[in-house]
XYZ file of C-alpha atoms in Angstrom:
641
model
C 8.262 -52.770 -6.605
C 11.433 -50.843 -5.865
C 13.459 -54.047 -5.832
C 15.609 -53.003 -2.824
C 15.612 -54.329 0.757
C 17.371 -52.308 3.445
C 17.122 -55.143 5.997
C 19.602 -57.379 4.199
C 22.524 -54.956 4.273
C 23.761 -54.515 7.845
C 26.638 -52.213 6.802
C 24.281 -49.773 5.139
C 21.946 -49.926 8.144
C 24.789 -49.085 10.549
C 25.829 -46.095 8.436
C 22.221 -44.956 8.186
C 21.814 -45.162 11.977
C 25.014 -43.136 12.432
C 23.735 -40.428 10.105
C 20.373 -40.372 11.914
C 22.076 -39.937 15.307
C 24.215 -37.113 13.970
C 21.213 -35.386 12.453
C 19.409 -35.627 15.808
C 22.432 -33.966 17.450
C 22.417 -31.301 14.768
C 18.751 -30.531 15.433
C 19.443 -30.103 19.161
C 22.351 -27.759 18.473
C 20.320 -25.774 15.974
C 17.625 -25.310 18.618
C 20.200 -23.545 20.808
C 21.037 -21.060 18.067
C 17.513 -20.403 16.764
C 16.169 -16.812 17.098
C 13.803 -16.176 19.973
C 10.152 -16.873 19.216
C 6.953 -17.515 21.119
C 8.750 -20.065 23.318
C 11.502 -17.618 24.290
C 10.717 -17.856 27.987
C 11.339 -21.598 27.920
C 14.718 -21.054 26.234
C 16.028 -18.429 28.618
C 14.624 -19.639 31.925
C 13.893 -16.869 34.441
C 12.775 -13.679 32.682
C 15.119 -10.661 32.387
C 14.281 -7.297 33.889
C 12.390 -4.620 31.948
C 11.643 -1.047 33.062
C 8.588 0.851 31.771
C 8.890 4.656 32.066
C 5.640 6.428 31.140
C 3.458 9.044 32.777
C 0.140 7.693 31.536
C -1.245 5.298 34.168
C -3.298 3.280 31.658
C -0.273 2.754 29.427
C 1.751 1.785 32.508
C -0.886 -0.721 33.621
C -1.413 -2.434 30.269
C 2.242 -2.302 29.253
C 3.308 -3.898 32.541
C 0.691 -6.600 32.187
C 1.746 -7.561 28.656
C 5.449 -7.561 29.508
C 4.928 -9.716 32.599
C 2.790 -12.164 30.611
C 5.727 -12.465 28.223
C 7.984 -13.688 31.022
C 9.760 -10.465 32.025
C 10.276 -8.964 35.452
C 8.793 -5.482 35.155
C 9.409 -2.259 37.110
C 7.083 0.657 36.280
C 7.672 3.561 38.726
C 4.840 6.049 39.276
C 7.312 8.945 39.016
C 9.449 8.016 36.019
C 11.420 11.274 35.916
C 13.043 10.812 39.339
C 16.794 10.205 39.724
C 16.054 6.719 41.028
C 14.309 5.893 37.736
C 17.542 6.546 35.847
C 19.450 4.112 38.055
C 16.638 1.589 37.755
C 16.813 1.867 33.957
C 20.582 1.435 33.857
C 20.303 -1.810 35.827
C 17.661 -3.292 33.498
C 18.042 -5.390 30.354
C 15.358 -3.444 28.479
C 13.829 0.010 28.929
C 10.558 1.101 27.285
C 10.373 4.894 27.603
C 8.025 7.604 26.365
C 9.738 9.992 23.912
C 8.277 13.023 25.712
C 9.583 12.024 29.153
C 12.234 14.337 30.603
C 14.465 14.252 33.662
C 14.171 16.805 36.456
C 16.987 18.724 34.806
C 14.889 19.024 31.638
C 16.857 16.549 29.501
C 15.102 14.046 27.239
C 15.166 10.854 29.284
C 15.886 8.295 26.570
C 18.752 10.396 25.139
C 20.450 10.240 28.526
C 20.262 6.457 28.329
C 21.546 6.151 24.757
C 24.476 8.491 25.541
C 25.381 6.779 28.795
C 27.942 4.503 27.198
C 28.328 0.726 27.272
C 26.979 -1.368 28.768
C 23.495 0.138 28.351
C 20.039 -1.456 28.244
C 18.153 -1.997 25.003
C 16.084 1.189 24.727
C 12.637 1.189 23.082
C 11.270 4.724 22.483
C 7.490 5.279 22.260
C 6.767 8.067 19.728
C 3.445 9.817 19.131
C 4.236 11.747 15.944
C 6.724 12.176 13.106
C 8.775 14.824 14.945
C 9.369 12.519 17.895
C 10.149 9.655 15.514
C 12.746 11.679 13.618
C 14.452 12.783 16.837
C 14.451 9.210 18.133
C 16.033 7.906 14.928
C 18.908 10.367 15.365
C 19.501 9.087 18.910
C 19.809 5.515 17.606
C 17.901 3.557 20.259
C 17.443 -0.202 19.930
C 13.936 0.213 18.454
C 11.098 2.712 17.996
C 7.457 2.082 18.926
C 4.674 4.118 17.298
C 1.580 5.080 19.260
C -1.073 3.777 19.703
C 0.953 0.841 20.989
C 0.164 -2.737 19.948
C 1.409 -4.224 23.218
C 1.231 -7.851 22.148
C 3.668 -7.213 19.263
C 5.834 -4.859 21.356
C 6.112 -7.428 24.147
C 7.507 -9.962 21.716
C 10.085 -7.490 20.410
C 11.114 -6.552 23.953
C 11.541 -10.209 24.926
C 13.591 -10.772 21.790
C 15.918 -7.888 22.695
C 16.291 -9.147 26.261
C 17.387 -12.581 25.116
C 19.892 -11.513 22.461
C 22.883 -11.279 24.773
C 22.239 -14.627 26.414
C 21.624 -16.290 23.065
C 24.885 -14.844 21.759
C 26.767 -16.605 24.517
C 25.011 -19.872 23.755
C 25.754 -19.377 20.084
C 29.470 -18.918 20.719
C 29.617 -22.044 22.883
C 27.792 -24.245 20.378
C 29.269 -22.917 17.141
C 32.298 -25.186 17.017
C 30.333 -28.265 18.078
C 27.629 -27.533 15.540
C 30.131 -27.026 12.730
C 31.886 -30.303 13.523
C 28.605 -32.223 13.819
C 27.266 -30.813 10.557
C 30.516 -31.505 8.752
C 30.699 -35.078 10.018
C 27.026 -35.732 9.271
C 27.377 -34.268 5.785
C 30.445 -36.376 5.030
C 28.746 -39.524 6.306
C 25.618 -38.779 4.280
C 27.612 -38.136 1.105
C 29.626 -41.312 1.552
C 26.500 -43.338 2.144
C 24.641 -41.960 -0.864
C 27.611 -42.125 -3.218
C 28.681 -45.686 -2.322
C 25.317 -47.288 -1.638
C 22.011 -47.378 -3.454
C 19.519 -46.812 -0.628
C 18.180 -43.569 0.846
C 18.058 -44.354 4.602
C 14.897 -42.476 5.619
C 12.534 -44.026 3.057
C 14.395 -47.222 2.140
C 14.010 -46.331 -1.548
C 16.699 -46.221 -4.249
C 18.607 -42.944 -4.159
C 19.044 -40.580 -7.082
C 22.222 -42.224 -8.359
C 20.591 -45.661 -8.442
C 17.431 -44.209 -9.990
C 19.413 -42.723 -12.868
C 21.104 -46.077 -13.395
C 17.692 -47.780 -13.641
C 16.471 -45.035 -15.969
C 19.403 -45.683 -18.280
C 18.630 -49.400 -18.444
C 14.965 -48.722 -19.122
C 15.692 -46.198 -21.877
C 18.134 -48.566 -23.616
C 15.587 -51.387 -23.446
C 12.830 -49.188 -24.872
C 14.966 -48.401 -27.908
C 15.063 -52.145 -28.637
C 11.398 -52.940 -27.891
C 9.894 -49.742 -29.267
C 8.258 -48.919 -25.946
C 8.316 -45.702 -23.932
C 9.803 -44.518 -20.654
C 8.101 -41.878 -18.507
C 9.747 -40.148 -15.557
C 7.699 -38.427 -12.864
C 9.133 -36.010 -10.293
C 6.943 -35.401 -7.240
C 7.414 -32.446 -4.887
C 5.255 -30.730 -2.271
C 4.465 -27.045 -1.740
C 4.049 -27.208 2.055
C 6.639 -29.745 3.182
C 9.035 -27.126 4.619
C 6.181 -25.818 6.793
C 5.704 -29.299 8.270
C 9.418 -29.556 9.077
C 9.390 -26.161 10.805
C 6.160 -26.799 12.717
C 6.525 -30.453 13.691
C 10.229 -31.274 13.502
C 12.469 -33.438 11.359
C 11.481 -36.735 12.984
C 7.819 -36.225 12.062
C 8.889 -35.136 8.588
C 10.934 -38.318 8.171
C 7.985 -40.431 9.245
C 5.808 -38.564 6.762
C 8.324 -39.234 3.974
C 8.094 -42.937 4.775
C 4.303 -42.777 4.462
C 4.576 -40.993 1.107
C 7.012 -43.642 -0.133
C 4.449 -46.310 0.772
C 1.690 -44.437 -1.087
C 3.809 -44.117 -4.212
C 4.804 -47.792 -4.104
C 1.140 -48.780 -3.678
C 0.212 -46.671 -6.699
C 2.585 -48.779 -8.799
C 0.962 -51.953 -7.485
C -2.450 -50.562 -8.432
C -1.194 -49.799 -11.924
C 0.269 -53.292 -12.268
C -3.010 -54.924 -11.242
C -4.692 -56.608 -14.228
C -7.677 -54.824 -15.737
C -9.381 -54.367 -19.072
C -6.975 -51.614 -20.214
C -3.997 -53.932 -20.646
C -1.347 -51.425 -19.529
C 1.613 -53.410 -20.875
C 3.848 -52.361 -17.931
C 7.450 -53.603 -18.146
C 9.291 -51.840 -15.312
C 8.250 -49.487 -12.506
C 10.416 -48.050 -9.740
C 10.029 -45.419 -7.008
C 13.038 -43.438 -5.837
C 13.951 -40.727 -3.351
C 15.641 -37.883 -5.228
C 16.304 -35.751 -2.151
C 14.680 -35.000 1.199
C 11.258 -33.963 -0.086
C 11.226 -35.051 -3.726
C 10.475 -38.418 -5.229
C 10.984 -39.913 -8.667
C 9.038 -42.593 -10.489
C 10.029 -44.336 -13.701
C 7.672 -46.351 -15.853
C 8.569 -48.323 -18.945
C 5.625 -49.729 -20.883
C 4.443 -50.682 -24.332
C 3.529 -47.094 -25.209
C -0.265 -46.986 -24.925
C -1.405 -43.486 -23.875
C -4.080 -44.995 -21.620
C -1.358 -46.299 -19.290
C 0.052 -42.830 -18.660
C -3.423 -41.355 -18.196
C -4.385 -44.055 -15.710
C -1.206 -43.661 -13.676
C -1.565 -39.880 -13.530
C -5.068 -40.306 -12.120
C -3.814 -42.876 -9.586
C -1.061 -40.535 -8.385
C -3.324 -37.516 -8.054
C -5.952 -39.568 -6.218
C -3.516 -41.056 -3.693
C -1.573 -37.845 -3.028
C -4.699 -35.709 -2.628
C -5.943 -37.830 0.285
C -4.862 -36.895 3.847
C -1.970 -38.918 5.240
C -2.687 -40.449 8.646
C -0.018 -39.648 11.249
C -0.013 -40.556 14.990
C -0.915 -37.023 16.109
C -3.081 -35.855 13.204
C -3.852 -36.285 9.521
C -1.769 -34.109 7.223
C -2.777 -32.684 3.861
C -0.043 -32.075 1.301
C -0.259 -30.213 -1.980
C 1.557 -32.426 -4.478
C 3.312 -30.991 -7.524
C 3.963 -33.596 -10.217
C 5.982 -33.131 -13.375
C 6.455 -35.706 -16.136
C 8.623 -36.167 -19.221
C 8.564 -39.014 -21.731
C 11.331 -40.738 -23.680
C 11.937 -40.531 -26.609
C 9.563 -37.633 -27.312
C 11.021 -35.191 -24.738
C 14.648 -36.305 -24.309
C 17.138 -38.984 -25.317
C 19.496 -38.907 -22.324
C 18.987 -39.754 -18.658
C 20.027 -36.338 -17.355
C 17.900 -34.437 -19.872
C 14.812 -36.562 -19.227
C 15.100 -36.149 -15.452
C 15.808 -32.426 -15.742
C 12.777 -31.868 -17.934
C 10.544 -33.776 -15.549
C 11.899 -31.542 -12.753
C 11.193 -28.445 -14.873
C 7.607 -29.613 -15.323
C 7.333 -30.172 -11.543
C 8.556 -26.615 -10.869
C 5.974 -25.293 -13.304
C 3.316 -27.187 -11.332
C 4.683 -25.557 -8.148
C 4.378 -22.097 -9.704
C 0.755 -22.883 -10.484
C 0.054 -23.970 -6.906
C 0.175 -27.750 -7.384
C -1.248 -30.459 -9.627
C 0.189 -32.236 -12.660
C 2.184 -30.853 -15.597
C 3.800 -32.525 -18.585
C 7.081 -31.136 -19.863
C 6.555 -28.212 -22.216
C 9.336 -26.957 -24.479
C 7.891 -23.430 -24.394
C 8.198 -23.360 -20.594
C 11.845 -24.415 -20.814
C 12.511 -21.766 -23.458
C 10.926 -19.147 -21.191
C 13.207 -20.232 -18.327
C 16.238 -20.018 -20.613
C 15.113 -16.563 -21.703
C 14.936 -15.455 -18.066
C 18.484 -16.615 -17.436
C 19.639 -14.815 -20.577
C 17.913 -11.573 -19.531
C 19.422 -11.829 -16.042
C 22.929 -12.235 -17.484
C 22.489 -9.387 -20.008
C 20.979 -7.104 -17.359
C 23.971 -7.675 -15.078
C 26.304 -6.795 -17.947
C 24.231 -3.704 -18.803
C 24.526 -2.467 -15.225
C 28.267 -3.186 -15.201
C 28.763 -1.174 -18.406
C 26.279 1.632 -17.658
C 24.260 0.627 -20.722
C 20.799 1.472 -19.334
C 19.221 4.889 -19.740
C 16.516 6.806 -17.921
C 13.712 8.607 -19.766
C 11.390 11.160 -18.179
C 7.628 11.562 -18.584
C 5.990 14.814 -17.467
C 3.104 14.875 -15.003
C 0.931 17.893 -15.772
C -1.960 19.783 -14.261
C -5.416 18.815 -15.510
C -6.543 22.446 -15.543
C -3.708 24.266 -17.351
C -1.218 21.601 -18.578
C 1.508 23.006 -16.335
C 4.346 20.544 -15.685
C 4.168 19.625 -11.998
C 6.563 16.689 -11.890
C 8.437 14.194 -14.052
C 8.628 10.436 -13.616
C 11.951 8.658 -14.171
C 11.430 5.512 -16.257
C 14.135 2.957 -17.003
C 14.728 2.051 -20.649
C 16.967 -0.653 -22.131
C 18.095 -0.597 -25.756
C 20.898 -2.993 -26.596
C 23.798 -2.280 -28.936
C 22.181 -4.361 -31.707
C 19.122 -2.101 -31.571
C 16.766 -4.518 -29.808
C 14.613 -3.001 -27.076
C 13.811 -5.033 -23.957
C 10.610 -3.823 -22.317
C 10.508 -3.085 -18.568
C 7.536 -5.459 -18.258
C 9.984 -8.249 -19.114
C 13.173 -7.323 -17.285
C 11.818 -5.706 -14.083
C 10.174 -8.941 -12.772
C 13.378 -10.830 -13.588
C 15.408 -8.238 -11.663
C 13.118 -8.726 -8.649
C 13.394 -12.528 -8.784
C 17.166 -12.593 -9.297
C 18.127 -10.113 -6.574
C 19.222 -7.384 -9.026
C 16.399 -5.034 -8.026
C 18.338 -3.342 -5.219
C 21.160 -2.477 -7.579
C 18.796 -1.514 -10.403
C 16.675 0.683 -8.137
C 19.700 2.553 -6.805
C 20.909 3.077 -10.391
C 17.627 4.755 -11.416
C 17.501 6.896 -8.269
C 21.111 7.997 -8.787
C 20.537 8.913 -12.466
C 17.295 10.750 -11.668
C 18.891 12.798 -8.883
C 21.868 13.650 -11.108
C 19.496 14.881 -13.829
C 17.421 16.899 -11.378
C 20.568 18.579 -10.026
C 21.640 19.415 -13.608
C 18.312 21.169 -14.270
C 18.605 23.077 -10.996
C 22.148 24.166 -11.870
C 20.864 25.462 -15.220
C 18.548 27.817 -13.340
C 15.337 25.956 -14.152
C 12.576 25.820 -11.582
C 12.907 22.057 -11.394
C 9.759 20.023 -10.711
C 9.410 17.063 -8.368
C 11.274 13.952 -9.574
C 9.268 10.717 -9.227
C 11.126 7.396 -8.972
C 9.542 3.936 -8.774
C 10.503 1.735 -5.814
C 9.953 -2.021 -5.552
C 8.793 -3.681 -2.343
C 12.055 -5.640 -2.145
C 13.867 -2.300 -1.781
C 11.616 -1.214 1.079
C 12.114 -4.556 2.807
C 15.880 -4.057 2.779
C 17.063 -2.485 6.021
C 19.600 -0.231 4.298
C 17.158 1.394 1.841
C 16.706 4.516 3.956
C 20.487 4.996 4.109
C 20.743 4.392 0.344
C 18.224 7.152 -0.420
C 19.857 9.554 2.006
C 23.301 8.814 0.548
C 22.141 9.465 -3.034
C 20.533 12.761 -2.017
C 23.693 13.857 -0.231
C 25.904 12.804 -3.151
C 24.039 14.985 -5.634
C 22.973 17.772 -3.275
C 19.279 17.376 -4.121
C 16.628 18.640 -1.663
C 14.598 15.755 -0.278
C 11.258 17.495 -0.902
C 11.891 17.410 -4.664
C 12.026 13.589 -4.680
C 8.874 11.482 -4.765
C 9.125 7.716 -4.382
C 6.378 5.727 -6.093
C 5.445 2.436 -4.463
C 3.113 -0.060 -6.080
C -0.158 -0.585 -4.230
C 0.740 -4.255 -3.817
C 3.959 -3.171 -2.130
C 2.594 -0.822 0.506
C -0.982 -1.848 1.255
C 0.034 -5.152 2.834
C 0.307 -4.221 6.499
C 3.952 -5.284 6.527
C 5.550 -3.652 9.559
C 9.018 -3.366 7.996
C 7.638 -1.667 4.875
C 5.495 0.798 6.814
C 8.417 1.572 9.136
C 10.651 2.348 6.142
C 7.965 4.655 4.713
C 7.797 6.644 7.945
C 11.590 6.977 8.014
C 11.626 8.243 4.420
C 8.808 10.678 5.164
C 10.738 12.015 8.145
C 13.651 12.627 5.778
C 11.424 14.933 3.722
C 10.737 12.589 0.814
C 7.314 12.690 -0.864
C 5.562 9.324 -1.249
C 2.962 8.140 -3.740
C 0.918 4.983 -4.270
C 1.306 3.876 -7.887
C -1.178 1.785 -9.922
C -3.917 2.452 -7.367
C -6.893 0.139 -7.809
C -4.948 -2.913 -9.033
C -3.844 -4.358 -5.686
C -5.556 -6.898 -3.487
C -5.086 -5.171 -0.120
C -7.540 -3.246 2.029
C -7.984 0.461 1.351
C -8.160 0.919 5.127
C -4.354 0.766 5.248
C -4.231 4.130 3.469
C -4.978 5.981 6.701
C -1.877 4.419 8.292
C 0.508 5.430 5.503
C 2.386 8.742 5.226
C 1.672 9.099 1.481
C 1.081 12.331 -0.440
C -0.162 11.128 -3.829
C -2.516 8.531 -5.332
C -1.974 7.516 -8.961
C -5.075 5.962 -10.544
C -4.099 3.021 -12.737
C -4.396 3.426 -16.501
C -6.674 0.375 -16.765
C -9.487 2.538 -15.361
C -8.589 5.648 -17.346
C -8.740 3.744 -20.661
C -12.445 3.048 -20.084
C -13.435 6.261 -18.343
C -15.299 7.550 -21.416
C -16.961 4.421 -22.801
C -17.449 2.262 -19.711
C -19.729 3.627 -16.942
C -18.178 1.216 -14.437
C -14.650 2.499 -15.054
C -15.982 6.053 -14.832
C -17.689 5.317 -11.511
C -14.606 3.617 -10.047
C -12.333 6.456 -11.177
C -14.704 9.030 -9.704
C -14.728 7.158 -6.383
C -10.923 6.907 -6.272
C -10.498 10.613 -7.053
C -12.976 11.513 -4.313
C -11.285 9.132 -1.861
C -7.852 10.618 -2.500
C -9.039 14.183 -2.162
C -10.960 13.403 1.035
C -7.657 12.120 2.426
C -5.936 15.374 1.334
C -3.888 13.519 -1.276
C -2.951 14.705 -4.747
C -4.665 12.471 -7.330
C -2.929 11.734 -10.639
C -4.455 9.781 -13.547
C -2.094 7.502 -15.466
C -2.216 6.610 -19.159
C -4.267 9.547 -20.491
C -4.250 9.323 -24.287
C -7.269 11.291 -25.591
C -8.858 14.692 -25.139
C -12.119 12.984 -24.131
C -10.349 11.229 -21.262
C -8.824 14.543 -20.170
C -12.214 16.242 -20.322
C -13.696 13.492 -18.124
C -10.906 13.972 -15.581
C -11.481 17.715 -15.605
C -15.135 17.023 -14.811
C -14.068 14.898 -11.856
C -11.657 17.652 -10.714
C -8.725 15.285 -10.785
C -5.491 17.124 -9.927
C -3.029 15.946 -12.591
C -2.371 13.403 -15.302
C 0.369 11.793 -17.344
C 0.255 9.915 -20.627
C 0.785 10.054 -24.361
C -1.750 12.883 -24.758
C 0.829 15.263 -23.337
C 4.137 13.460 -23.810
C 5.794 10.080 -23.980
C 8.771 9.275 -21.769
C 11.455 11.418 -23.397
C 15.143 12.196 -23.463
C 16.238 14.718 -20.803
C 16.810 17.377 -23.509
C 13.157 17.192 -24.580
C 11.980 17.557 -21.001
C 14.384 20.474 -20.549
C 12.565 22.277 -23.378
C 9.219 21.739 -21.642
C 10.615 23.109 -18.395
C 12.050 26.117 -20.202
C 8.663 26.748 -21.828
C 7.118 26.654 -18.377
C 9.629 29.270 -17.213
C 8.655 31.486 -20.182
C 4.928 30.993 -19.652
C 4.464 28.806 -22.742
C 2.627 25.538 -22.047
C 2.565 22.507 -24.338
C -0.900 21.096 -24.962
C 0.228 17.935 -26.689
C 3.316 15.952 -27.536
C-alpha cells in the first residue's frame, strides 16, 4: 500500500546500486581498521612472537599453552634470569614477565626492559600483591596482570598488543581510501534521498516523501473531520544484529520488516465487522533501522486499537532468515492529529518521543504523553543550567559528620554537593546527578566536588585542627574513565592533602559488577593510599562474592534498612547480617540515615562502628563542621544537631 515501485525508475535503481557498492567497499575497509578481537589470528596471519619469563613451571606450562592456542609463537626458557633471556625478550613482540624476577646482577627484570629504550616489546608484568603493583605502575609497562592469572583473558590482551603495530600500518594505508569512499558514499546517499522518494534498501518512501504524505493526510482530515495517526517503529537489538551478522544480513532483515509492516496494513484494510473507515495508509523508512506508518481514518477508536494489536502481533513473531530465525524487540510510539499536534514536524517528533519512551521501558507500545515530553524538556533545562553553574562556580559543598556509635566522636565527614540558584530555588541531587551522568557532565562535576573537598580539608589542617577523613562520592562513569587515577592524584598534589585522609565512596552498583576496568582503577587508587568505601550497601543487584576481590575499607549500610531497624524484624535481621559480614571482612561498618535514638540504640546493640544522619547533624556549612571539630579537640562531643 506504499504506492511506490522501485522497478519503474531505472535512474533511481542505478544510483541505489552505486550506493550499495560503495557501502560494501566501506565495510571491507572498516574491517581492516577494526580493533583486534577473537578473530585476530585470521587478520594478522602468522602469529607474532611472545616470551614468557616465569620461574614457576606450572605457570610456564599453562601460560605457554594459552598463548600458543591464541596464535602466538611462544618461548618460555627454563632459566628466565639468564643473559640469553634478556636478548630473547628484546627480540619478541610481547613479553609476559613475573614482577619478582631478577637478572643475575640483581636488577628487576621487567624494569630493564622498560628502560631499554625504543623499540621495546610490549611488557606485561605479573604482580602478586599491591606493593608489586605499585612498583609496576611506576615503571609504566604496557599492562599489569594480577595473580592468580586468568590466562584466557590475558592471552587475548597479549594478542591484542602484538597486533597493534601491524594494524597501525594497515590503518595508515587505508585511511585515505576509507575517507574518500565514505565521503563519496555519503554524498551519493544524500543526493539520492534528497532528490528521489525511495529508500533503496527497503523500496519504501523515504522520510522526506513520508512527511509530504503526512501533510496531505492532515490537510484532508481537517476537511473531513477524520484523524491521522503516525507510528514510529524502532528496535532495541538491531545494532547487535549488524555487529554480529553484517550489514548485508541487516539489509535483508530490513526488507523483511518492511514486508511485515506492509502486510499489517493489508490486514487492517481487510473488511470485517468493525468497519475501520480507513482512508489512507502508508509505510515509510525513516532511517536505517526505523520505520514510520501513517493512517488516516474516520476517527473510530476501534481502528487504532485493532492496528496496534496487529503491529504488536506481527513484530513479536520471529522473522525467518536463510541462516536462522531472528527475534526483535519492537518499540512503537504513536501520536494522533489533531489531539497531539497540528504540524507535520511536531506530530512526527512526538511519535518519535513516544517510541523512545518505549525503548526506555524495554520495548512495546506507547502513545505520546505530554508529561513525558515535559520531563525531557526539564532534563535539557537542568543540563543547561548545571553547565552554567559549573562555569560560574555556583555550586556549593556541604559536609555531614560521620560519628562513632559508642561515643559520638566525629570520625569523618562526607562532602555532599548542593545547588541553590540565585532565585532561591533548590535543585535536589536526586534530580541533577542522574542528568549529569547521562549528559557527560559527571566527570567535570565529580572533579569539582573532589577539588572543593580537598581545599576545605587543607584549610582545616592549616587551622591546626586534627582533621578527620574526607569522604567524596564517585560515580561509576568516573572510574571507567582512564584518567581518573591521574585526576585524583593531581587534586591531592594541588592542595597538599595526604592521600590517607581521603575516602572515595562508590555505589554498590558501581563496584560490585566484576568490571575489570573499574576494579583495576580501585587497585590503583588503593596503591596511592586512598581509602575506599562501598556506599548504599544492600541496594545493588550484584553478587556479594565480589567483595573479597575489592580493596575496600568501609561498608555503608543503606538508610532504607536503617529506617526499619526498630519496627521491622526483617530490616533488623538484614542490617545485623550486613554488619557482621563487614566486620568479618575487617571492614568499618557505617549506618546511613540514622534519625532517632532508638535506631542508634539498635546499632549499638549490633556493635556497628559508626553512623551518620539527622540524629547527629544534617549536611552543614563548613563553619558549622569546624565548630564540631573544635569541640572534638577540646573534648566536648555533640550528642545531637
